[in-house]
Short mmCIF file of C-alpha atoms and ligand atoms in Angstrom, two decimals:
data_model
loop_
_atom_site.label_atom_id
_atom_site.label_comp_id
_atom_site.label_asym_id
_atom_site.label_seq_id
_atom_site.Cartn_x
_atom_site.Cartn_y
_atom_site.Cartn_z
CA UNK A 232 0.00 0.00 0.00
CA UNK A 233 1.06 3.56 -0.75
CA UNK A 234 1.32 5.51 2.62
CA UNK A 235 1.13 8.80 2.84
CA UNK A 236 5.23 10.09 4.06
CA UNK A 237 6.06 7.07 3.40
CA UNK A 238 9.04 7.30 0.86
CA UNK A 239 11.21 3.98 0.43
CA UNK A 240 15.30 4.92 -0.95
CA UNK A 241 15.09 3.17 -4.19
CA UNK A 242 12.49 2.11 -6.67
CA UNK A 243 10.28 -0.37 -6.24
CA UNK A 244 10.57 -3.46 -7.93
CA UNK A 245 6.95 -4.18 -9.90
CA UNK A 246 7.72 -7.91 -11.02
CA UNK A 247 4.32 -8.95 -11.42
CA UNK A 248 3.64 -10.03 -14.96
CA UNK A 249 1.42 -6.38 -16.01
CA UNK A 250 1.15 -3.95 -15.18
CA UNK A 251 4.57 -3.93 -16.00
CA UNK A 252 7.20 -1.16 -15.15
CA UNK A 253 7.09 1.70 -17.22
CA UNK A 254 9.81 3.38 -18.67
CA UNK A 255 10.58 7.06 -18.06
CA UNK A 256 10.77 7.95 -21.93
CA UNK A 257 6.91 6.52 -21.70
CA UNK A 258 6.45 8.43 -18.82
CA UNK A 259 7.69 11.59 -20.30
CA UNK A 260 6.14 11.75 -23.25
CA UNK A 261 2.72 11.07 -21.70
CA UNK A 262 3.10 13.98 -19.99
CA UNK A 263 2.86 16.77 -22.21
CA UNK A 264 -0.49 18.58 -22.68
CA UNK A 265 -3.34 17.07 -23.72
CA UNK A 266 -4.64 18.15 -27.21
CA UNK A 267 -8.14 18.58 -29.07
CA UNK A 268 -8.67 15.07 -29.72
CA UNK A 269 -10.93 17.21 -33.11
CA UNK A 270 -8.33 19.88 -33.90
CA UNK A 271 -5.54 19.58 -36.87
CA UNK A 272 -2.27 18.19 -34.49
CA UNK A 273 -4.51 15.11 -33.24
CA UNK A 274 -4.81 13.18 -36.52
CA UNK A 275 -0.97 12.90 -37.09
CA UNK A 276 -0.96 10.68 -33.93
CA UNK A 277 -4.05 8.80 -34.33
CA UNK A 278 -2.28 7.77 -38.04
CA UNK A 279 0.90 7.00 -36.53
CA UNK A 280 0.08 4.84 -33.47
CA UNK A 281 -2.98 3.19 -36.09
CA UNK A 282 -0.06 2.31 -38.62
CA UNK A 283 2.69 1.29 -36.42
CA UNK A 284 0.18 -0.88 -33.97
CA UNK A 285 -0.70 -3.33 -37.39
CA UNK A 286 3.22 -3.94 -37.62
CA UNK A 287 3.20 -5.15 -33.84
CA UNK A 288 0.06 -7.67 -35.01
CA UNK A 289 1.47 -8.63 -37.79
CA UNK A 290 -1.98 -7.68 -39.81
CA UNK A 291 -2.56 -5.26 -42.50
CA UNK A 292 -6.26 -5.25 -41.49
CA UNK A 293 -7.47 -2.53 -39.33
CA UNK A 294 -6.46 -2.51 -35.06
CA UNK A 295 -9.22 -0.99 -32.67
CA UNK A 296 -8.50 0.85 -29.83
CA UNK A 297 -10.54 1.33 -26.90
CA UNK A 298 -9.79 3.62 -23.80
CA UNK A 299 -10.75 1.03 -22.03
CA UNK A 300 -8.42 -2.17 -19.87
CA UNK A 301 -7.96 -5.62 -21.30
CA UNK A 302 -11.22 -6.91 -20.36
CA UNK A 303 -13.48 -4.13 -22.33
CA UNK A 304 -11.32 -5.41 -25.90
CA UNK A 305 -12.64 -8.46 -24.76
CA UNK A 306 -16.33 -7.78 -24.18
CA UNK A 307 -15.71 -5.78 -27.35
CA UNK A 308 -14.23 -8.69 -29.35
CA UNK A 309 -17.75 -10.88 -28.64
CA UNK A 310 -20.32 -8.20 -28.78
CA UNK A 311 -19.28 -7.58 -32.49
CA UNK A 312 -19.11 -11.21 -33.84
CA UNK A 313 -21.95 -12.71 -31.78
CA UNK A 314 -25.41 -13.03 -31.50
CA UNK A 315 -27.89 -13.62 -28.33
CA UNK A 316 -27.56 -17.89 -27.85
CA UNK A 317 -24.55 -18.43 -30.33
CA UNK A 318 -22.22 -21.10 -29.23
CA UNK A 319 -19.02 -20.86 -28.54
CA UNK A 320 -15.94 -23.21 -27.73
CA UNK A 321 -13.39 -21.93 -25.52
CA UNK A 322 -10.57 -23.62 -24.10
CA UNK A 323 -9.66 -23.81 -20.13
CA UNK A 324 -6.03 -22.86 -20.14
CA UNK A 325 -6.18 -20.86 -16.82
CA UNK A 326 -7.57 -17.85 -14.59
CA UNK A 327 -7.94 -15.53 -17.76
CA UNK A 328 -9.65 -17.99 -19.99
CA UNK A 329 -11.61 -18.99 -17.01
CA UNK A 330 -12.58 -15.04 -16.46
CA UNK A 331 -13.37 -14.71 -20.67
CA UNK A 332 -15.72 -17.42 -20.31
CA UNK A 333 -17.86 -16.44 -17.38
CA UNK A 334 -18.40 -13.03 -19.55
CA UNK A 335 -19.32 -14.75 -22.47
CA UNK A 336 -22.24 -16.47 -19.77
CA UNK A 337 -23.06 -13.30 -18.74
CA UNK A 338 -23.71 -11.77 -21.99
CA UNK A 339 -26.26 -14.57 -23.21
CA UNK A 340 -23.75 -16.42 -25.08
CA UNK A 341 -23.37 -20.73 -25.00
CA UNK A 342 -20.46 -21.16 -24.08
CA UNK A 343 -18.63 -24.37 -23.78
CA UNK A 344 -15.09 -25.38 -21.72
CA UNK A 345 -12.73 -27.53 -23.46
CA UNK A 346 -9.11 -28.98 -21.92
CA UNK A 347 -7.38 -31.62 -20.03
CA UNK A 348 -9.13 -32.86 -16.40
CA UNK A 349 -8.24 -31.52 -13.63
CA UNK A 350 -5.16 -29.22 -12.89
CA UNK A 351 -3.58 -30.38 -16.12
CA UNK A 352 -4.75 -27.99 -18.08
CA UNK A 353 -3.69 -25.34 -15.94
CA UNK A 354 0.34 -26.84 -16.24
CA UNK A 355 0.18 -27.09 -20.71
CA UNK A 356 -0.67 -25.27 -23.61
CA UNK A 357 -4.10 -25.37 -25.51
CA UNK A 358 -4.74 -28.93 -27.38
CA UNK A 359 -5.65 -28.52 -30.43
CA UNK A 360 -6.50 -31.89 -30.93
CA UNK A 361 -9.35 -31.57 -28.51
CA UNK A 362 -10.54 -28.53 -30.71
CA UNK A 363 -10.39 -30.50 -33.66
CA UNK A 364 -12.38 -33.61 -32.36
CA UNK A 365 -15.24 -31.10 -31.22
CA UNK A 366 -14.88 -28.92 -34.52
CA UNK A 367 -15.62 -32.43 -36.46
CA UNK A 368 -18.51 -33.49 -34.21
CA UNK A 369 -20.38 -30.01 -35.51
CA UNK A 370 -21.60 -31.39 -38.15
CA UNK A 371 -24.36 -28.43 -38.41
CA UNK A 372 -22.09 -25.74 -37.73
CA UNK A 373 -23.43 -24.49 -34.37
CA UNK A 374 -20.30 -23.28 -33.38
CA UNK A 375 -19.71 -19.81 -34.06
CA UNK A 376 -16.41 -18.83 -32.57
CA UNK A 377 -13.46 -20.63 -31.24
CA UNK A 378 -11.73 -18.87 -28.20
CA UNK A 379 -7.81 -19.67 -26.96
CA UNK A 380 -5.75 -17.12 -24.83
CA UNK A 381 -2.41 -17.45 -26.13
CA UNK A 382 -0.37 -16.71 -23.21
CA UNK A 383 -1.53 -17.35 -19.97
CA UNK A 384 -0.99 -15.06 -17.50
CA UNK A 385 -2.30 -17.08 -14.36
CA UNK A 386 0.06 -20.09 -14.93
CA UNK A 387 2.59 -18.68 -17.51
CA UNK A 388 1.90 -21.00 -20.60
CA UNK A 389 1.96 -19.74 -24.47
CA UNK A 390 0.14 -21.87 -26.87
CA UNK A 391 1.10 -22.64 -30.11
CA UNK A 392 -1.67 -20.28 -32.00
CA UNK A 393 -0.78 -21.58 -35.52
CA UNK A 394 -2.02 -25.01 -34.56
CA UNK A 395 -5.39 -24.29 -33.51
CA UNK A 396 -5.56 -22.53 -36.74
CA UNK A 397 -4.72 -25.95 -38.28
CA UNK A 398 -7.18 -27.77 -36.12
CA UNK A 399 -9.79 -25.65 -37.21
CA UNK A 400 -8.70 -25.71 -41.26
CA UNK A 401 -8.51 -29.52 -40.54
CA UNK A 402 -12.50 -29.91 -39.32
CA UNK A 403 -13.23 -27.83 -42.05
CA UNK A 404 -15.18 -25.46 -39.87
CA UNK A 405 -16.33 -21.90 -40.67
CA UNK A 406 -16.11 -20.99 -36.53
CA UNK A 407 -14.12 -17.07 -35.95
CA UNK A 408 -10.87 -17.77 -34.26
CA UNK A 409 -10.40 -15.40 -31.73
CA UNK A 410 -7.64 -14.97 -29.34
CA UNK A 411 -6.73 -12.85 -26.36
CA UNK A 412 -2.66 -11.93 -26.35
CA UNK A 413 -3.14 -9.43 -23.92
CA UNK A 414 -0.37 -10.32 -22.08
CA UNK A 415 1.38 -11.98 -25.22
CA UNK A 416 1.58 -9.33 -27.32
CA UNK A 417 5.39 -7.48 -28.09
CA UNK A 418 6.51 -10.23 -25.66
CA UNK A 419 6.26 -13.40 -28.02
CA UNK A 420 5.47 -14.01 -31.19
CA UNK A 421 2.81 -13.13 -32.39
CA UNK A 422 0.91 -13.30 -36.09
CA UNK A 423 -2.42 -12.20 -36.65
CA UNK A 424 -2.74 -12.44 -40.38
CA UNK A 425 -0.38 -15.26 -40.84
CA UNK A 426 -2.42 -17.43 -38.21
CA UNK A 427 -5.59 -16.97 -39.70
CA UNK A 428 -6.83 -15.05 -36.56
CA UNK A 429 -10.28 -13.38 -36.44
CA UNK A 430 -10.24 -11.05 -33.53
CA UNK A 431 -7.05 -10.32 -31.33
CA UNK A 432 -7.69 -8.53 -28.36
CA UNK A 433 -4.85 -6.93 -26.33
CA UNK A 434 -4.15 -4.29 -24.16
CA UNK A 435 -1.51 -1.64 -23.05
CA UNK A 436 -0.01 -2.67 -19.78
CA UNK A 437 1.99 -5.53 -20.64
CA UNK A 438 4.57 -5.87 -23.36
CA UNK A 439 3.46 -2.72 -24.38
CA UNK A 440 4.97 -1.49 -21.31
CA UNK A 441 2.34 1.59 -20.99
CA UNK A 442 -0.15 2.06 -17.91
CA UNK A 443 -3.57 0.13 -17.77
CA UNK A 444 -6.04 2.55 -19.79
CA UNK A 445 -6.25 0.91 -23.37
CA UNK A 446 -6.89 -2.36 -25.30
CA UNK A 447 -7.24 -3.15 -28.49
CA UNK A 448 -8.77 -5.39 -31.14
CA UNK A 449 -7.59 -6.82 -34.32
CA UNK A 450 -9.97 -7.83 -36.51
CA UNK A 451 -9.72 -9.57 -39.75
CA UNK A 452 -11.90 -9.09 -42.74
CA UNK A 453 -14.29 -12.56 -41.81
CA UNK A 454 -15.17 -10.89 -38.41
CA UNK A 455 -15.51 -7.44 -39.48
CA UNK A 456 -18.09 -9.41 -42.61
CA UNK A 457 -19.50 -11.20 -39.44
CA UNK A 458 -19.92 -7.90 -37.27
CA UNK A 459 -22.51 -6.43 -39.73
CA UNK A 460 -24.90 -9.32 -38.94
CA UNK A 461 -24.12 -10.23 -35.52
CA UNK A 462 -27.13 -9.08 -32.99
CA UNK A 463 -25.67 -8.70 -29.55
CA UNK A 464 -26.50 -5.19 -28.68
CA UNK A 465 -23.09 -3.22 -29.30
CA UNK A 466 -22.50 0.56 -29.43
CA UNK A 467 -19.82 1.72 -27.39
CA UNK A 468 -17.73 -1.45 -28.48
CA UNK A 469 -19.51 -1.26 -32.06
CA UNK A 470 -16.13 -1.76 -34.89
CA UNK A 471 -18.09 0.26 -37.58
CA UNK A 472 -17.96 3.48 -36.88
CA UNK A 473 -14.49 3.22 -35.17
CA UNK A 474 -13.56 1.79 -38.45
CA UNK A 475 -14.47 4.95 -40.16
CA UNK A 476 -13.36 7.72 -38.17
CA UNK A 477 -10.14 5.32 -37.75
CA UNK A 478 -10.22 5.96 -41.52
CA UNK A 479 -9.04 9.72 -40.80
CA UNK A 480 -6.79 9.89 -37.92
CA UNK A 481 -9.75 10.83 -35.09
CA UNK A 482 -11.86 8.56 -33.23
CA UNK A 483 -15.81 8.37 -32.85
CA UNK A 484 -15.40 9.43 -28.98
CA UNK A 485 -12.89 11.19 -26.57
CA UNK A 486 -9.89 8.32 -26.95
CA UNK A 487 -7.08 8.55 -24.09
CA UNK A 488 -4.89 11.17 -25.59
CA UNK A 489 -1.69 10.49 -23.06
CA UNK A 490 -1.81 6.82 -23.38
CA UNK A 491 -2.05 7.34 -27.29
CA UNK A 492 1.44 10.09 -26.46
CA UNK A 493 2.59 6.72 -24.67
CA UNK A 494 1.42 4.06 -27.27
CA UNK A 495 3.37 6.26 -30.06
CA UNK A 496 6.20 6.28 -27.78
CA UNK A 497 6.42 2.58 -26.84
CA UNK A 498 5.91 1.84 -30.53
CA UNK A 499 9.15 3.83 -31.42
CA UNK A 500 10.76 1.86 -28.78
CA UNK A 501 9.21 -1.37 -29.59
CA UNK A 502 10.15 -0.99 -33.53
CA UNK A 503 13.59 0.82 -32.92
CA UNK A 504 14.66 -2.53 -31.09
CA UNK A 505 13.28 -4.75 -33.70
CA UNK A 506 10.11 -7.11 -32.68
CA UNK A 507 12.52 -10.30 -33.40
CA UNK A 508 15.51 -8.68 -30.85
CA UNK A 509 12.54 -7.98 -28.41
CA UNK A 510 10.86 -11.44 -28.62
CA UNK A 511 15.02 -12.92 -27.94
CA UNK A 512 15.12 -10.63 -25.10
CA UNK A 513 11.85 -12.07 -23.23
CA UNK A 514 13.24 -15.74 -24.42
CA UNK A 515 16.85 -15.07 -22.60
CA UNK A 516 15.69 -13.38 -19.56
CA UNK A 517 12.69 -16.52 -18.91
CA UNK A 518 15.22 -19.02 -19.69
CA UNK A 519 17.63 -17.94 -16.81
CA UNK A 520 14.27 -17.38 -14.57
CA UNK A 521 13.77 -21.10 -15.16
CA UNK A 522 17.48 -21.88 -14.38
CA UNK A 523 16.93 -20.29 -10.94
CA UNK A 524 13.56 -22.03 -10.33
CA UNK A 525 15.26 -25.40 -11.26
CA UNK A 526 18.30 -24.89 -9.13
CA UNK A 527 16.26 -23.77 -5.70
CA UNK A 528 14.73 -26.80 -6.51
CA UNK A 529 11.09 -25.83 -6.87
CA UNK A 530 8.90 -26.68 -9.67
CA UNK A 531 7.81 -24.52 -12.72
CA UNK A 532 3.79 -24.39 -13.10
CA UNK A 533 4.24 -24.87 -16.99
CA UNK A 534 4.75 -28.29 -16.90
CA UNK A 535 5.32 -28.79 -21.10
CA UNK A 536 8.37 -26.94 -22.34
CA UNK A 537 7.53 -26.21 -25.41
CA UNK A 538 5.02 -24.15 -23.89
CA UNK A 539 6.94 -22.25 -21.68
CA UNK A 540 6.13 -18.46 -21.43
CA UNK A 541 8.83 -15.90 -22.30
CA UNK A 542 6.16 -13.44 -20.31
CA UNK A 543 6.20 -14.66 -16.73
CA UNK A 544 7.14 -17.87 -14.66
CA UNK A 545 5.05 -19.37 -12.39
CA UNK A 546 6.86 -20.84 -9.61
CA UNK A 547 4.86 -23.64 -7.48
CA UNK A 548 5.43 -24.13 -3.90
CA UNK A 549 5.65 -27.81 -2.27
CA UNK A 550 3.17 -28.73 -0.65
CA UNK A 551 2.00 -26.97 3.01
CA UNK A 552 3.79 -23.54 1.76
CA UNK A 553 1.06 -20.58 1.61
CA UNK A 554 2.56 -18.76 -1.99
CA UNK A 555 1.31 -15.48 -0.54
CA UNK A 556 2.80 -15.32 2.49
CA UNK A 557 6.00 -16.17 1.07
CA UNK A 558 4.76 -13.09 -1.10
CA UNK A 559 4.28 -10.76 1.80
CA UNK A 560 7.53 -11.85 3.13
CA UNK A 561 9.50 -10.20 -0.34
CA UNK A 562 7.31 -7.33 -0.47
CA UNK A 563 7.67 -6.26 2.72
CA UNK A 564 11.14 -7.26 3.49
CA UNK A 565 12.53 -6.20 0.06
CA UNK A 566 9.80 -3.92 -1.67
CA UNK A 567 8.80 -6.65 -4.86
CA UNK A 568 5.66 -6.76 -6.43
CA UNK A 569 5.42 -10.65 -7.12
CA UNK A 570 2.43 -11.89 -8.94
CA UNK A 571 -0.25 -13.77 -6.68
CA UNK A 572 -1.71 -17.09 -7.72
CA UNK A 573 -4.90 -16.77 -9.58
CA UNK A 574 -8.54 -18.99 -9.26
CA UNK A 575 -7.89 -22.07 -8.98
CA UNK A 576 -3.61 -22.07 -7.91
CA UNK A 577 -4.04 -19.29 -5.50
CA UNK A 578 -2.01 -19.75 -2.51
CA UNK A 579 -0.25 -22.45 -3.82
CA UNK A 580 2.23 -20.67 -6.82
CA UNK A 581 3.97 -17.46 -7.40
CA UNK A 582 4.32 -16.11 -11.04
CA UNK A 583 7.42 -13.69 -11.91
CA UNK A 584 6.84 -11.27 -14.32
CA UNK A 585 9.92 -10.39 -17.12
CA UNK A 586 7.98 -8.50 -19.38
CA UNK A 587 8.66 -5.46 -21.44
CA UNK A 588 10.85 -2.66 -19.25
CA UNK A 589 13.15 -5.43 -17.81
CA UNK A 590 17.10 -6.41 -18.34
CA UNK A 591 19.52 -8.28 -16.80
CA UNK A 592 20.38 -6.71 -13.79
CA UNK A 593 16.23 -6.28 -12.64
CA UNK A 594 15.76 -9.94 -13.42
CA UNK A 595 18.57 -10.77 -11.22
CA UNK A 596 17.45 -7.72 -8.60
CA UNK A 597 14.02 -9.63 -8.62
CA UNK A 598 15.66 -13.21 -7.96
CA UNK A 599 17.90 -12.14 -5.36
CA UNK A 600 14.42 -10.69 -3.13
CA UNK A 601 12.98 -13.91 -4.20
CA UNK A 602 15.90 -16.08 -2.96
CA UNK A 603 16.20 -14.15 0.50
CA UNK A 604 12.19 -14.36 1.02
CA UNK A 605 12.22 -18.28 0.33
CA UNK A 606 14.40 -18.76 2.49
CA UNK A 607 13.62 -16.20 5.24
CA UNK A 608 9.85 -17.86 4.78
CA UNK A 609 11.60 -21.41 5.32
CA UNK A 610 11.25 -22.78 2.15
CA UNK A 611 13.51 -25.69 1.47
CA UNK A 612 15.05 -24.78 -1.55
CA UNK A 613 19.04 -24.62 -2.26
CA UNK A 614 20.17 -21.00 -2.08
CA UNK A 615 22.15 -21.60 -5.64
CA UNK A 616 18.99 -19.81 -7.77
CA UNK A 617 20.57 -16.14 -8.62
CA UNK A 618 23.88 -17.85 -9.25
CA UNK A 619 21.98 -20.34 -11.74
CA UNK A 620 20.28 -17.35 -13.47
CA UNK A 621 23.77 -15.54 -13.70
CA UNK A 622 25.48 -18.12 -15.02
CA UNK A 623 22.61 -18.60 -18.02
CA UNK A 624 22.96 -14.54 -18.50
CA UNK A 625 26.50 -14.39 -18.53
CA UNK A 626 26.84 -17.13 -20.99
C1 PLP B 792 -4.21 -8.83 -17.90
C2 PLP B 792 -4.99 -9.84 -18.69
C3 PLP B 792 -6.38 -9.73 -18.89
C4 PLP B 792 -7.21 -8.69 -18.22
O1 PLP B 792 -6.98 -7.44 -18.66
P1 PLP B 792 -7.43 -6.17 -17.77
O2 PLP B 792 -6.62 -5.10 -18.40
O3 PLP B 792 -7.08 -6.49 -16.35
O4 PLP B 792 -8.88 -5.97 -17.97
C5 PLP B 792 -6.99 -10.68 -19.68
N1 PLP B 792 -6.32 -11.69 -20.23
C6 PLP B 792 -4.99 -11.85 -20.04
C7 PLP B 792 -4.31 -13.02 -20.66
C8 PLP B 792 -4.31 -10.93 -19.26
O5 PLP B 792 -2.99 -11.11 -19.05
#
């Protein structure tokens, strides 16, 4: 909690995976004075951050953005291509998919949980197989949309996106693939036209490294064809009129003029690195999480490596451990923002974010607090973590 005189030396380290850190040069340039969102200067922007957001999808097709957190671009995304009763498949990879669902329920959609018993599905990516088999059984083509979050941010899995497109071209079924990368996106790989992906939804305070405040959705010519008939009531989230005014720099309403100063600015960043350099970065820096995990001895929650996220790390205590007060412990002894567990894990993992603003020396900053807290919280690991993750970095 913030406290009022209360003014720790140092910053404090926010390694929870989103929001993540932002970076001064974000910070900076969100600061300057807000413009008429109407007048001449504004449309300039709206092109630029419009333009450079498609080459972050990978999509030539238009990006929505909504002043709005990740959840409203994903109301957004099923308001447009639904209709009152439609089904829809979605597939139980974790907390967030778990979360997408129950909104789907609430807004008079059929929805329907695929994935592995148990906790299983909660430790390995989304099986496309399973989507297949369910696709095939369809023979009448109820289903109207397929739904996969493609990485995970409750248990720190990415799924291979490319193969549920295959599943789906395999059954031979006409269902919208959409997919939430809100916490995927400028982290991992990520290819919205290439995978054959309806609606993307995402949202600004992840790899995008800007505050909570935006989302967005991609949409691809089948859902925006699929939009004009669809009869869920939609008007705030409606893609047609954004669409148009999108057409000329301005938006339909007021959009969030600093986080669009911040989006630009993040996009420079993003781009001036190179999207391949900044997908290596979140590989190298998760890799020598993992060597740390592995060498304290403690268990990864992503339990397929092929899977494993380059986002985040959830780390699963043994058994009798409460996660969160081992949580408390860091944050109070060494001011870390650790990720709690989420649903269904909660109290019984940790997840580490190294997303966007973060290098060698904060992973190994964040370690260190988490190596000290384990073992101040009696945790039976073996102290040999940060030296682990050094090793990998120094390599
Ligand atoms: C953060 C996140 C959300 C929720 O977004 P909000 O901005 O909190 O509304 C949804 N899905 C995933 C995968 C996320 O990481």
């Amino acid at each position: 909690m913030l406290k009022l005189n209360h003014h720790p030396a140092g910053r404090h380290q926010l390694a929870i995976p989103g929001p993540s850190p932002v970076p001064d040069r974000i910070l900076r340039a969100m600061s300057l004075p807000t413009i008429d969102h109407r007048g001449p200067e504004f449309a300039d922007l709206g092109f630029k951050v419009l333009a450079d957001l498609k080459k972050v999808f990978k999509t030539e097709h238009p990006v929505i953005i909504y002043p709005a957190s990740g959840t409203g671009a994903w109301e957004a995304a099923l308001v447009n291509v639904l209709s009152p009763g439609d089904h829809v498949v979605m597939y139980e990879s974790g907390q967030f998919a778990a979360l997408w669902k129950k909104m789907a329920d609430r807004l008079g959609v059929t929805s329907e949980f695929l994935g592995l018993p148990g906790l299983e599905g909660w430790r390995r990516g989304v099986q496309a197989d399973l989507i297949e088999a369910r696709l095939l059984k369809d023979t009448q083509h109820q289903i109207k949309a397929v739904c996969v979050v493609h990485n995970e941010t409750s248990t720190g899995v990415t799924s291979h996106i490319a193969e549920v497109r295959a599943a789906i071209d395999r059954a031979k079924h006409p269902a919208l693939l959409l997919v939430d990368t809100i916490s995927g996106l400028a982290c991992a790989d990520y290819r919205h036209d290439e995978w054959g992906v309806d609606v993307t939804i995402s949202g600004s305070q992840k790899g995008l490294m800007l505050p909570p405040g935006i989302s967005f959705n991609a949409v691809s010519p089948k859902a925006i064809a699929a939009s004009h008939s669809a009869k869920l009531p939609k008007a705030f989230w409606a893609w047609d009129e954004m669409i148009e005014f999108n057409k000329t720099g301005y938006f339909p309403y007021t959009p969030n003029t600093n986080l669009l100063y911040g989006l630009h600015e993040a996009l420079d960043m993003i781009l001036g690195e190179g999207l391949e350099q900044v997908f290596a970065r979140h590989e190298r820096l998760a890799r020598a999480c993992r060597a740390a995990v592995n060498a304290w001895g403690l268990e990864i929650q992503c339990a397929d490596p092929s899977v494993y996220s380059p986002v985040l790390t959830g780390v699963m205590m043994p058994d009798g451990v409460d996660a969160d007060q081992v949580r408390k412990i860091i944050y109070e002894r060494f001011d870390t923002s650790l990720g709690t567990g989420l649903g269904k894990v909660k109290g019984k993992m940790f997840r580490i974010g190294h997303l966007g603003e973060c290098n060698d020396v904060s992973l190994l900053g964040t370690l260190c607090a988490v190596e000290m807290g384990l073992q101040i919280a009696g945790v039976p690991i073996k102290p040999v973590g940060v030296n682990a993750a050094m090793a990998c970095l120094a390599n």
